Short mmCIF file of C-alpha atoms in Angstrom, two decimals:
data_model
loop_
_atom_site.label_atom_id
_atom_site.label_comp_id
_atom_site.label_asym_id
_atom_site.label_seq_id
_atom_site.Cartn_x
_atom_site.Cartn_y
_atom_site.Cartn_z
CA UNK A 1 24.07 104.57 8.85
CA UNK A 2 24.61 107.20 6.11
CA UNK A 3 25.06 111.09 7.65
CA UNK A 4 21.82 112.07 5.76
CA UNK A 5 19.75 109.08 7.41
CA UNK A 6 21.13 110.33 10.26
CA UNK A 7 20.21 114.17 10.23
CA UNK A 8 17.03 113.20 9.02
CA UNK A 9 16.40 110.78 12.05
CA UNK A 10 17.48 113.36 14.56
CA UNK A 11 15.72 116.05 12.84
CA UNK A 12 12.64 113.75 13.37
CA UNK A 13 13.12 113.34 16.89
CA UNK A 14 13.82 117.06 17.24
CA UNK A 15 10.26 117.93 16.00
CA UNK A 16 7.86 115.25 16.48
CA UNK A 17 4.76 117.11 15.53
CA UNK A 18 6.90 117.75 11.80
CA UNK A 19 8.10 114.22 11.95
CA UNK A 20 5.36 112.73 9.20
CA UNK A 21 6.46 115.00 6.79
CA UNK A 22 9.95 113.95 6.81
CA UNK A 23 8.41 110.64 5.07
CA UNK A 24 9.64 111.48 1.50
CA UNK A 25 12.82 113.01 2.58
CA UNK A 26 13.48 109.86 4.11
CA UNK A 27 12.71 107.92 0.32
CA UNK A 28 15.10 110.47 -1.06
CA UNK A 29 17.95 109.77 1.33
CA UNK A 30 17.44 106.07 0.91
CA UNK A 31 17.00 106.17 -3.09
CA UNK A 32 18.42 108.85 -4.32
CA UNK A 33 21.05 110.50 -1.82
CA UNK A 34 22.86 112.83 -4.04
CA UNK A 35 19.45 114.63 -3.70
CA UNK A 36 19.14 114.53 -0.03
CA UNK A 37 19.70 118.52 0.53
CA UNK A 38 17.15 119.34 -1.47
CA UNK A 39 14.64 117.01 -0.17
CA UNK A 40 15.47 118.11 3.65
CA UNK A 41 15.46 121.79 2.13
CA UNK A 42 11.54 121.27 0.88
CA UNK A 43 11.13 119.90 4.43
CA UNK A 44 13.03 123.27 6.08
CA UNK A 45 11.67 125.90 4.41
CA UNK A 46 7.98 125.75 4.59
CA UNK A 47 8.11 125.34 8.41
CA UNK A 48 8.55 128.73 9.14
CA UNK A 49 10.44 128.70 11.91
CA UNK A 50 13.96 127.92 12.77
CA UNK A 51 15.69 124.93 12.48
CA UNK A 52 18.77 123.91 14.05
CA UNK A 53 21.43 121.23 12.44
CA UNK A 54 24.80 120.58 15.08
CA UNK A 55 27.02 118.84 13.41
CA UNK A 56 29.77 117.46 16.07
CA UNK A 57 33.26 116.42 14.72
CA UNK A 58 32.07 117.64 11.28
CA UNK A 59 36.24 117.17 10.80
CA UNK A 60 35.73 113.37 10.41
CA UNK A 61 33.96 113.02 7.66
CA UNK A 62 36.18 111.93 4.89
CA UNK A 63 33.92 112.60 1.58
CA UNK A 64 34.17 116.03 -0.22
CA UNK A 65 31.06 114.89 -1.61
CA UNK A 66 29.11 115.52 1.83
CA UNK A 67 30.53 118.86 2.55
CA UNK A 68 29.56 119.92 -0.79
CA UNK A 69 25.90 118.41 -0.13
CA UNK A 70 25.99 120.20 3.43
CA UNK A 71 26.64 123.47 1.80
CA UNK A 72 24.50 123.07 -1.00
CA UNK A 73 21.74 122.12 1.93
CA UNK A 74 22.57 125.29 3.54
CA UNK A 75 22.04 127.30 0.63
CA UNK A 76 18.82 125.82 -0.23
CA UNK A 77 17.20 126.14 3.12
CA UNK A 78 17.08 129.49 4.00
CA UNK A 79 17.41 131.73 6.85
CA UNK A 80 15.30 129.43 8.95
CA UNK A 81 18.34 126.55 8.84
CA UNK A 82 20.85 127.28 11.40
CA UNK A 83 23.98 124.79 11.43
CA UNK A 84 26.49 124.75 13.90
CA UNK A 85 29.35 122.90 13.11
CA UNK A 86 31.95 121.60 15.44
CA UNK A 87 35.06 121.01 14.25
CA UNK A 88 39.18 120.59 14.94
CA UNK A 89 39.58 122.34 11.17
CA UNK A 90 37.98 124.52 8.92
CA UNK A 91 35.94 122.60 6.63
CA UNK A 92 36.32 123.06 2.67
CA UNK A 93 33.57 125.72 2.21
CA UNK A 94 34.01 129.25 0.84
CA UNK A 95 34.37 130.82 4.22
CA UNK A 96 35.84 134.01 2.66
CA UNK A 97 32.39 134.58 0.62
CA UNK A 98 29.92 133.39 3.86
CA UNK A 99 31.98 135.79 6.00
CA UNK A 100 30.83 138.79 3.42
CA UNK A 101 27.29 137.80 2.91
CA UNK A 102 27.15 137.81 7.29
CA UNK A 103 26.28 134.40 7.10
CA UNK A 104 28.91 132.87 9.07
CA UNK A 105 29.96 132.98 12.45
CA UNK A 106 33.25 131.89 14.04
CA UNK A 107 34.37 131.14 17.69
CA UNK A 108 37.35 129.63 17.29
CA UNK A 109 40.48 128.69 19.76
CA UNK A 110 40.94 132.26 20.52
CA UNK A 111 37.24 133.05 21.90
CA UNK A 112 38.06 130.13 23.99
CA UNK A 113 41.12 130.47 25.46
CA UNK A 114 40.70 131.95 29.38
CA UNK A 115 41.48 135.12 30.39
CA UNK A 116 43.21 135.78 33.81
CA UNK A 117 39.80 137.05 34.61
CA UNK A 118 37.79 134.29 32.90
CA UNK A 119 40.09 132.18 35.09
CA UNK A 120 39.89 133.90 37.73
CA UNK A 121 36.34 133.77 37.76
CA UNK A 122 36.29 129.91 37.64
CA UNK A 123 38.70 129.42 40.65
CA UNK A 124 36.18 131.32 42.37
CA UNK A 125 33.13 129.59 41.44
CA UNK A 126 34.90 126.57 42.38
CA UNK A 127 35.70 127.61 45.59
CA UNK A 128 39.31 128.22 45.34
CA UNK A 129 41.71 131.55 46.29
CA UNK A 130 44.19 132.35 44.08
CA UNK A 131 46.61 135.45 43.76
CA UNK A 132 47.63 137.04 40.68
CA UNK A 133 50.62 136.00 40.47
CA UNK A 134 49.57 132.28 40.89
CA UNK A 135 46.61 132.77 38.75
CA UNK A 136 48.97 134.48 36.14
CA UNK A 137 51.38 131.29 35.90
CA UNK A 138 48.23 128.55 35.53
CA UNK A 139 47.05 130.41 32.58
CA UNK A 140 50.66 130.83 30.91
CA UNK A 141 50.92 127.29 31.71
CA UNK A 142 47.61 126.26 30.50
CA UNK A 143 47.45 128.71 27.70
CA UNK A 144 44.46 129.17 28.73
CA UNK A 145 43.46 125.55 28.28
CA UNK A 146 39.99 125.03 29.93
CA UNK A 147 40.57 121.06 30.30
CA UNK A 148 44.16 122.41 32.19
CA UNK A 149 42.65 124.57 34.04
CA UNK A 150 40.24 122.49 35.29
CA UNK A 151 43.00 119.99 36.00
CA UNK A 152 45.07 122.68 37.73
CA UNK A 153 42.05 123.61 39.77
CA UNK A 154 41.85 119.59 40.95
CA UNK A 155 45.66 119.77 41.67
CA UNK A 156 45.56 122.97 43.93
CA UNK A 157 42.72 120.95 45.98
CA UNK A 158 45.17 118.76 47.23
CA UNK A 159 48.75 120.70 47.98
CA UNK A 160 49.19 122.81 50.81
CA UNK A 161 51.29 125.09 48.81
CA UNK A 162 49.41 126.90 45.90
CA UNK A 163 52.62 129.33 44.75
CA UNK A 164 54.69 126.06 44.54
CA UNK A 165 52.03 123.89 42.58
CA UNK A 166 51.35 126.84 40.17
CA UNK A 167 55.36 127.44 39.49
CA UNK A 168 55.83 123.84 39.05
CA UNK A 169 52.72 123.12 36.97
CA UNK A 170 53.57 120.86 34.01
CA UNK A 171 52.56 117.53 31.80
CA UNK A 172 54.10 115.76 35.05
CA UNK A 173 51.68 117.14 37.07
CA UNK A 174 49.34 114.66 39.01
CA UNK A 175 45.76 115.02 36.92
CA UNK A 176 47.22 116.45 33.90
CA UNK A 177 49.48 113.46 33.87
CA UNK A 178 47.00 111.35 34.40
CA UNK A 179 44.94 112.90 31.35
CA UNK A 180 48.03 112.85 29.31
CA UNK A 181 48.83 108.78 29.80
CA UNK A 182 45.61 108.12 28.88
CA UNK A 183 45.25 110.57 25.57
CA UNK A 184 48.83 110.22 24.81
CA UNK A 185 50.46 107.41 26.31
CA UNK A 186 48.03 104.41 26.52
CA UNK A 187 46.75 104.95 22.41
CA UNK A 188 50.85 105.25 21.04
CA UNK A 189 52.19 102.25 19.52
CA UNK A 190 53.67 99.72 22.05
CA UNK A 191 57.45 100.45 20.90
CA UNK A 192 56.86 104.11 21.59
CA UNK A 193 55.02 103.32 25.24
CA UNK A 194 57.67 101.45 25.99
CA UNK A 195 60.87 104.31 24.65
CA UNK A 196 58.58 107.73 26.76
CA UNK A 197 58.21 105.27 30.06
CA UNK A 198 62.10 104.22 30.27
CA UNK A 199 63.19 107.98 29.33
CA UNK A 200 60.83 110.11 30.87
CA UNK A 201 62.76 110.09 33.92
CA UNK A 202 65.68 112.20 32.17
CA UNK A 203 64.87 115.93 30.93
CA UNK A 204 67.10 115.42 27.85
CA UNK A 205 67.46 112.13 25.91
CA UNK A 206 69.95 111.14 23.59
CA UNK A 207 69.87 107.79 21.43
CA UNK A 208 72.61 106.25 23.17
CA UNK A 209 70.89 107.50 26.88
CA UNK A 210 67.84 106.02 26.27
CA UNK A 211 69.75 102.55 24.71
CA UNK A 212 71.30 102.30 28.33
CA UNK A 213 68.05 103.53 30.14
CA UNK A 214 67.31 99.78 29.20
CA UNK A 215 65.49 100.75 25.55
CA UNK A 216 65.48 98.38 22.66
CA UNK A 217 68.62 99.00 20.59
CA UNK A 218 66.03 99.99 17.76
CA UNK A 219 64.36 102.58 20.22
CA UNK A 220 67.46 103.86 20.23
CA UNK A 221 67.47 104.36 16.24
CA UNK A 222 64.19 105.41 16.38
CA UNK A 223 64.68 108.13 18.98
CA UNK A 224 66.84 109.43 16.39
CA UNK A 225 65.13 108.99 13.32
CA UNK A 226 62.42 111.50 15.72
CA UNK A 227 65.09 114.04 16.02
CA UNK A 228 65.68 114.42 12.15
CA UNK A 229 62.32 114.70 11.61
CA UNK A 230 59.83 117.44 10.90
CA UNK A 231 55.77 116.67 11.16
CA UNK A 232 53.83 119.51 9.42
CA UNK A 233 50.01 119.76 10.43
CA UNK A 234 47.54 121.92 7.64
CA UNK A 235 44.69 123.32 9.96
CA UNK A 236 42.56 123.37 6.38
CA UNK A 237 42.83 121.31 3.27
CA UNK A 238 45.79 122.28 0.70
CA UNK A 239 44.86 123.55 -2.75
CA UNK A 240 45.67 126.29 -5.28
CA UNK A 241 44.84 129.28 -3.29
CA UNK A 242 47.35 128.24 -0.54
CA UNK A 243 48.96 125.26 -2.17
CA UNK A 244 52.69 127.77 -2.57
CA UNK A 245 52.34 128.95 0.70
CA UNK A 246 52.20 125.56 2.13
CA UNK A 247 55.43 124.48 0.05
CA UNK A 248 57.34 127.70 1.22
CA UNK A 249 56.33 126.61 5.18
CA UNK A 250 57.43 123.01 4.82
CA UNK A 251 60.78 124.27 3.47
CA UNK A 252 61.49 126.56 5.67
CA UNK A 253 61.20 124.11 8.71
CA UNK A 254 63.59 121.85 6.80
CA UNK A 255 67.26 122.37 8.64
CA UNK A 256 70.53 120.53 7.23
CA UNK A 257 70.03 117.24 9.39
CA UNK A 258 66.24 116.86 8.27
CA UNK A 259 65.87 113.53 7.04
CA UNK A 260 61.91 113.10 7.07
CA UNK A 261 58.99 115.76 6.50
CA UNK A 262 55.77 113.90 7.59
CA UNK A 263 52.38 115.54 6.49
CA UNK A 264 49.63 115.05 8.96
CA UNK A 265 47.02 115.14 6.73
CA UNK A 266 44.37 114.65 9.18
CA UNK A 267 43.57 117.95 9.94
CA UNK A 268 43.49 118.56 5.69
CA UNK A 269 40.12 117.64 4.93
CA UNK A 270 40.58 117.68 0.76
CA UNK A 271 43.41 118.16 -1.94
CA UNK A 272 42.74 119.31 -5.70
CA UNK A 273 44.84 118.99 -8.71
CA UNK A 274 47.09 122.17 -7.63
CA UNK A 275 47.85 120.49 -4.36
CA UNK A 276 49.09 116.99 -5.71
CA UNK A 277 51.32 118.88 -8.43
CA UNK A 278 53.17 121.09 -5.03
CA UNK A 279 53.73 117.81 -3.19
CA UNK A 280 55.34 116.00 -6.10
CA UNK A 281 57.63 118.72 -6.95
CA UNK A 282 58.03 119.08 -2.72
CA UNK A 283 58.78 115.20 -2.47
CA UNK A 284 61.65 115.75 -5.76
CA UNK A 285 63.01 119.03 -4.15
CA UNK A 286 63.36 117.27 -0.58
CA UNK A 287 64.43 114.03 -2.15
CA UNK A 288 67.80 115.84 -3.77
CA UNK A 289 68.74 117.13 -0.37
CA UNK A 290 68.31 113.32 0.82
CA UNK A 291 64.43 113.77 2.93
CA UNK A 292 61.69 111.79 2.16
CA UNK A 293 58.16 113.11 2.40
CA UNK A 294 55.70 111.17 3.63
CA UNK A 295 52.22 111.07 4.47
CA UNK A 296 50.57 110.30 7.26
CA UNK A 297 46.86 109.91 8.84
CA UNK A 298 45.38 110.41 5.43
CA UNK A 299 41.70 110.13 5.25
CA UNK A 300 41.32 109.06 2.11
CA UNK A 301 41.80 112.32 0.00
CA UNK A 302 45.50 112.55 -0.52
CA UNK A 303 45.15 108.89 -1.76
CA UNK A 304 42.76 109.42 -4.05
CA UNK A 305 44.10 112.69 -5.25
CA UNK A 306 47.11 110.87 -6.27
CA UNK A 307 45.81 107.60 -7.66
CA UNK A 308 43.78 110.00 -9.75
CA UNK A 309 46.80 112.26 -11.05
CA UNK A 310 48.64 108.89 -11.53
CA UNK A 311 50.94 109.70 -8.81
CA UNK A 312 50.41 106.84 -6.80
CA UNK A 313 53.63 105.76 -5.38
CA UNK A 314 55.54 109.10 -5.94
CA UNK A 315 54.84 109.93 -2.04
CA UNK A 316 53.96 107.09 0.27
CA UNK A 317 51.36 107.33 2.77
CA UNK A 318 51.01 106.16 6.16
CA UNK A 319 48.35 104.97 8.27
CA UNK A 320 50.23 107.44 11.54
CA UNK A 321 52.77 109.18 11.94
CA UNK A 322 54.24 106.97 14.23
CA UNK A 323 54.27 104.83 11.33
CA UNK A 324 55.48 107.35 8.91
CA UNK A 325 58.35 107.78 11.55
CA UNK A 326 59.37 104.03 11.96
CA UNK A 327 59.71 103.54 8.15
CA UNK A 328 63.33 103.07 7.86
CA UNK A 329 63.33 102.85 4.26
CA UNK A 330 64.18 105.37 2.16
#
């Protein structure tokens, strides 16, 4: 199912007694979908009333094309279109201008993150006493976290001692470890389950440790292939209005025993013509000081960006990072 047949569909359900008129919209998605904002527009705006769009995990969608089409959709609809977008990065709209017209508004991590009184708050709505000293820990802990909190707040259920749970908070915690084998643990690559259960009984690992914790000699290698490595994340895609600034980041993280710089480009939604021309001369500057660049998690932007600037090849790309990591060639 295509995103447009999709809006349109929920859009339908939304408002039944409108649903009829959706009918042509619905020909336009299906035959001609690079004019599907401007068929759901001609739906919108004669309504007269508003219309809400949430878009969840508007981060996975891979196509420039559609975020163009949303925008141009947004532009076309009028006041009476309201979109809220969820998503773990900015998408590749011109937030600067929306922000100045006062059509955009933001929440991001920081209106989420709990206060001590926030926190507070919710300890007390779930029925649970907590000092301020205690309460002042599980939020440095948690930054704030509401999932951690929550989690904390589970974990003080159970212990008789609240100041000693609070002090000793951490991923080893009973719930939060729980929550962490199962987002972190169980969905890694079997060679890398296998190298954080045999060493996560040591504070410190070293290669040769975690050989004679009973590791493969390769998770050995690979432990420190980790260690002389450097994964970058983008919170927004890279291109020529940031596209130096990125370059000067990635360098500056690279110390003298950096042998790999892995770009998770997941969280970079798009790449233009500025972008592919920084990582090239990136991947020749790190490749004289002996580091490879590499890409990982691409989702199918920095691919095409390069096959398109024939530079397909010049920096290889991953389908992880464990991947990207594992890759003992050069």
């Amino acid at each position: 199912m295509s995103l447009w047949t999709a809006i349109v569909d929920e859009l339908g359900r939304s408002a039944p007694d409108d649903a009829d008129g959706l009918a042509p919209t619905r020909e336009v998605v299906a035959h001609l979908p690079d004019e599907a904002p401007a068929g759901l527009a001609a739906w919108i705006a004669p309504r007269g009333r508003p219309t809400f769009l949430v878009l969840d995990d508007l981060h996975l969608i891979t196509r420039p094309g559609l975020y163009a089409q949303l925008l141009e959709l947004i532009g076309a609809a009028g006041t009476d279109l309201h979109v809220v977008a969820i998503t773990r990065h900015s998408p590749p709209w011109p937030l600067h201008r929306m922000r100045l017209d006062g059509i955009l508004d933001e929440v991001g991590v920081e209106h989420l993150r709990f206060s001590r009184s926030a926190a507070a708050r919710r300890f007390t709505a779930l029925g649970l006493t907590v000092d301020s000293d205690d309460l002042a820990l599980l939020v440095e802990r948690t930054e704030g976290w509401a999932a951690g909190l929550r989690l904390a707040a589970m974990g003080l259920r159970d212990t008789a001692d609240p100041h000693e749970f609070a002090a000793g908070l951490s991923g080893r915690t009973g719930y939060i470890a729980e929550y962490l084998m199962y987002e972190v643990h169980s969905r890694a690559p079997r060679e890398w389950q296998e190298l954080m259960t045999r060493v996560c009984v040591v504070d410190e690992v070293s290669p040769d440790l975690a050989v004679a914790l009973g590791c493969d000699p390769d998770s050995g290698e690979l432990l420190a292939r980790t260690a002389r490595t450097v994964v970058v994340r983008v919170e927004s895609g890279i291109f020529f209005a940031n596209a130096d600034n990125v370059r000067a980041a990635i360098l500056d993280l690279v110390a003298d025993d950096t042998r790999i710089v892995v770009l998770d480009a997941e969280t970079s939604p798009f790449v233009d013509v500025s972008a592919v021309d920084m990582l090239i001369e990136l991947a020749e500057r790190l490749d004289r000081r002996g580091v490879a660049l590499r890409i990982a998690r691409d989702v199918a932007q920095f691919r095409a960006a390069l096959e398109a600037a024939d530079r397909w090849g010049r920096v290889p790309v991953y389908r992880s990072v464990h991947d990207a990591i594992a890759d003992s060639g050069p």
